[in-house]
Coordinates of C-alpha atoms and ligand atoms in Angstrom, one line a residue:
M1 CA 109.3 -0.7 -45.4
R2 CA 111.6 -3.0 -43.4
R3 CA 109.2 -6.0 -43.7
N4 CA 109.4 -8.4 -46.6
G5 CA 107.3 -8.2 -49.7
S6 CA 104.8 -10.8 -48.7
Y7 CA 103.8 -8.8 -45.6
A8 CA 102.5 -5.9 -47.7
E9 CA 100.9 -8.3 -50.1
N10 CA 99.0 -10.1 -47.4
L11 CA 98.0 -6.9 -45.8
S12 CA 96.6 -5.5 -49.0
K13 CA 94.8 -8.7 -49.7
L14 CA 93.2 -8.5 -46.2
I15 CA 92.0 -5.0 -46.8
L16 CA 90.5 -5.9 -50.1
E17 CA 88.7 -8.8 -48.6
L18 CA 87.4 -6.7 -45.8
K19 CA 86.0 -4.2 -48.3
K20 CA 84.2 -7.1 -50.1
E21 CA 82.6 -8.2 -46.8
I22 CA 81.5 -4.8 -45.6
A23 CA 78.5 -3.0 -47.0
Q24 CA 76.7 0.2 -46.2
C25 CA 73.0 -0.1 -45.2
G26 CA 70.7 1.5 -47.7
E27 CA 68.4 2.7 -45.0
C28 CA 70.4 3.9 -42.0
Y29 CA 73.9 4.1 -43.7
R30 CA 75.5 1.9 -41.1
F31 CA 78.5 -0.2 -42.2
F32 CA 77.8 -3.9 -41.6
I33 CA 79.3 -7.3 -42.3
L34 CA 77.6 -8.9 -45.3
N35 CA 76.2 -12.4 -44.8
S36 CA 75.9 -15.0 -47.5
K37 CA 72.7 -13.5 -48.8
K38 CA 74.4 -10.1 -49.7
E39 CA 71.6 -8.1 -48.2
K40 CA 71.2 -4.4 -48.8
L41 CA 70.0 -3.6 -45.3
C42 CA 71.6 -4.1 -41.9
D43 CA 70.1 -6.5 -39.4
N44 CA 68.3 -3.7 -37.5
C45 CA 66.7 -2.2 -40.6
A46 CA 65.8 -5.6 -41.9
N47 CA 64.4 -6.8 -38.6
L48 CA 60.6 -6.7 -38.6
G49 CA 60.6 -6.5 -34.8
T50 CA 62.3 -3.0 -34.9
D51 CA 59.8 -0.3 -33.9
P52 CA 59.1 1.7 -37.1
T53 CA 57.6 4.7 -35.2
T54 CA 60.8 6.2 -33.9
L55 CA 63.9 7.3 -35.8
L56 CA 67.1 8.1 -33.8
V57 CA 69.4 10.3 -35.7
V58 CA 73.1 10.0 -34.7
E59 CA 76.4 11.4 -35.9
K60 CA 78.4 8.3 -36.6
D61 CA 78.5 4.5 -36.7
S62 CA 80.0 4.1 -33.2
D63 CA 77.1 6.1 -31.7
L64 CA 74.6 3.8 -33.3
E65 CA 76.5 0.7 -32.0
S66 CA 76.6 2.0 -28.4
V67 CA 72.9 2.8 -28.3
H68 CA 72.1 -0.5 -30.0
K69 CA 74.2 -2.4 -27.6
S70 CA 72.5 -0.8 -24.6
R71 CA 69.2 -2.4 -25.6
I72 CA 67.4 0.6 -24.3
Y73 CA 66.2 1.8 -27.7
H74 CA 64.3 -0.5 -30.1
G75 CA 63.5 1.8 -33.0
K76 CA 65.1 2.7 -36.3
Y77 CA 68.3 4.7 -36.8
F78 CA 69.8 7.1 -39.2
I79 CA 73.5 8.0 -39.4
L80 CA 74.0 11.7 -40.4
G81 CA 77.7 11.0 -41.2
G82 CA 79.1 13.9 -39.2
L83 CA 78.3 17.1 -37.3
V84 CA 77.7 20.5 -39.0
P85 CA 80.6 22.8 -38.4
I86 CA 79.5 26.1 -36.9
V87 CA 81.4 28.2 -39.4
E88 CA 80.7 26.5 -42.7
K89 CA 78.9 27.5 -45.8
S90 CA 78.5 24.2 -47.7
T91 CA 76.9 22.0 -45.1
K92 CA 75.1 19.9 -47.5
R93 CA 78.2 18.1 -48.7
Q94 CA 79.2 17.1 -45.2
V95 CA 76.1 15.5 -43.8
R96 CA 73.3 13.4 -45.2
I97 CA 70.6 15.9 -44.8
E98 CA 68.9 15.2 -48.2
E99 CA 69.1 11.5 -47.5
L100 CA 67.5 12.1 -44.1
K101 CA 64.6 14.0 -45.8
N102 CA 64.1 11.3 -48.3
R103 CA 64.1 8.7 -45.6
I104 CA 61.4 10.7 -43.7
K105 CA 59.4 11.1 -47.0
N106 CA 59.6 7.4 -47.8
K107 CA 58.9 6.0 -44.3
G108 CA 57.0 9.0 -43.0
S109 CA 53.7 7.3 -42.8
K110 CA 54.8 5.0 -39.9
L111 CA 57.0 7.5 -38.2
K112 CA 55.7 9.3 -35.1
E113 CA 58.9 10.7 -33.6
I114 CA 62.4 11.7 -34.7
I115 CA 64.9 11.8 -31.9
L116 CA 68.1 13.9 -32.5
A117 CA 70.9 12.4 -30.5
F118 CA 74.1 14.4 -31.0
S119 CA 76.9 15.1 -28.5
L120 CA 76.3 18.0 -26.1
S121 CA 79.1 20.1 -27.6
P122 CA 78.6 23.5 -29.3
Q123 CA 79.0 21.7 -32.7
G124 CA 76.5 19.0 -31.5
N125 CA 74.0 21.7 -30.5
H126 CA 74.5 23.5 -33.8
T127 CA 73.8 20.3 -35.7
D128 CA 70.7 19.8 -33.7
S129 CA 69.4 23.2 -34.7
Y130 CA 70.4 22.8 -38.3
V131 CA 68.7 19.4 -38.7
R132 CA 65.5 20.7 -36.9
E133 CA 65.3 23.6 -39.2
Q134 CA 65.9 21.4 -42.3
I135 CA 63.2 18.8 -41.4
K136 CA 60.7 21.1 -39.6
D137 CA 58.2 21.6 -42.4
L138 CA 58.3 17.9 -43.5
A139 CA 57.8 16.7 -40.0
E140 CA 54.9 19.1 -39.4
K141 CA 53.3 18.0 -42.6
L142 CA 53.5 14.3 -41.7
N143 CA 52.6 15.0 -38.0
I144 CA 56.0 13.7 -36.7
K145 CA 57.3 15.0 -33.4
I146 CA 61.0 16.1 -33.3
S147 CA 62.8 15.7 -29.9
S148 CA 66.3 16.0 -28.7
L149 CA 68.3 13.7 -26.5
G150 CA 70.7 15.1 -24.1
K151 CA 69.2 16.5 -21.0
G152 CA 70.4 13.4 -19.1
L153 CA 73.9 13.6 -20.6
S154 CA 76.3 16.0 -19.0
T155 CA 77.8 18.8 -21.1
G156 CA 80.5 17.7 -23.4
T157 CA 79.5 14.0 -23.3
E158 CA 80.1 12.0 -26.3
L159 CA 77.2 9.7 -27.0
E160 CA 79.4 6.7 -27.6
Y161 CA 81.0 6.9 -24.1
S162 CA 77.7 7.2 -22.2
D163 CA 76.9 4.4 -19.8
N164 CA 73.5 2.7 -19.9
D165 CA 71.9 4.7 -17.0
T166 CA 72.9 8.0 -18.5
L167 CA 71.6 6.9 -21.9
K168 CA 68.4 5.7 -20.3
N169 CA 67.8 9.0 -18.6
A170 CA 68.7 11.0 -21.7
L171 CA 66.1 9.0 -23.7
K172 CA 63.5 9.3 -21.0
N173 CA 64.0 13.0 -20.6
R174 CA 64.2 13.9 -24.3
Q175 CA 62.4 17.0 -25.3
Ligands
ZN1 ZN1 70.4 -0.2 -41.4

């Protein structure tokens, strides 16, 4: 409040510009910076070199970015948009479970494995069970394996803070 009027004006202009330059990927729901072509997909989803047979499901954008940066995983991603609270009746409004099902239905022919990669917390484990239950029939019908990341991560570990070796082990030991 103590700053002059132009400060607030500049700040609001910057926020508006940022909003114009950021888009949400239509496939993995990641936020990305738009290039001049105004694409609807992020670079990983649009990249033909990305392995279409695996889909890594994570809680949030920062999880995707840390796995992506590690260069250990080369497949597709899906951001669930949150964890499922243990005591909660209306889960559907909180996470993108229907979007995930649609994604599997639309891209299912190429998919061979869905890797659930949530944090090793009670809520992360609960989300793991919830998502498994929700996509079980669909995955079975399309012959897609469901695995969970985590055995290499220590309890309570947040995915985004994991170092490369831990992440590599967790991916190798997924079950
Ligand atoms: Zn994407």
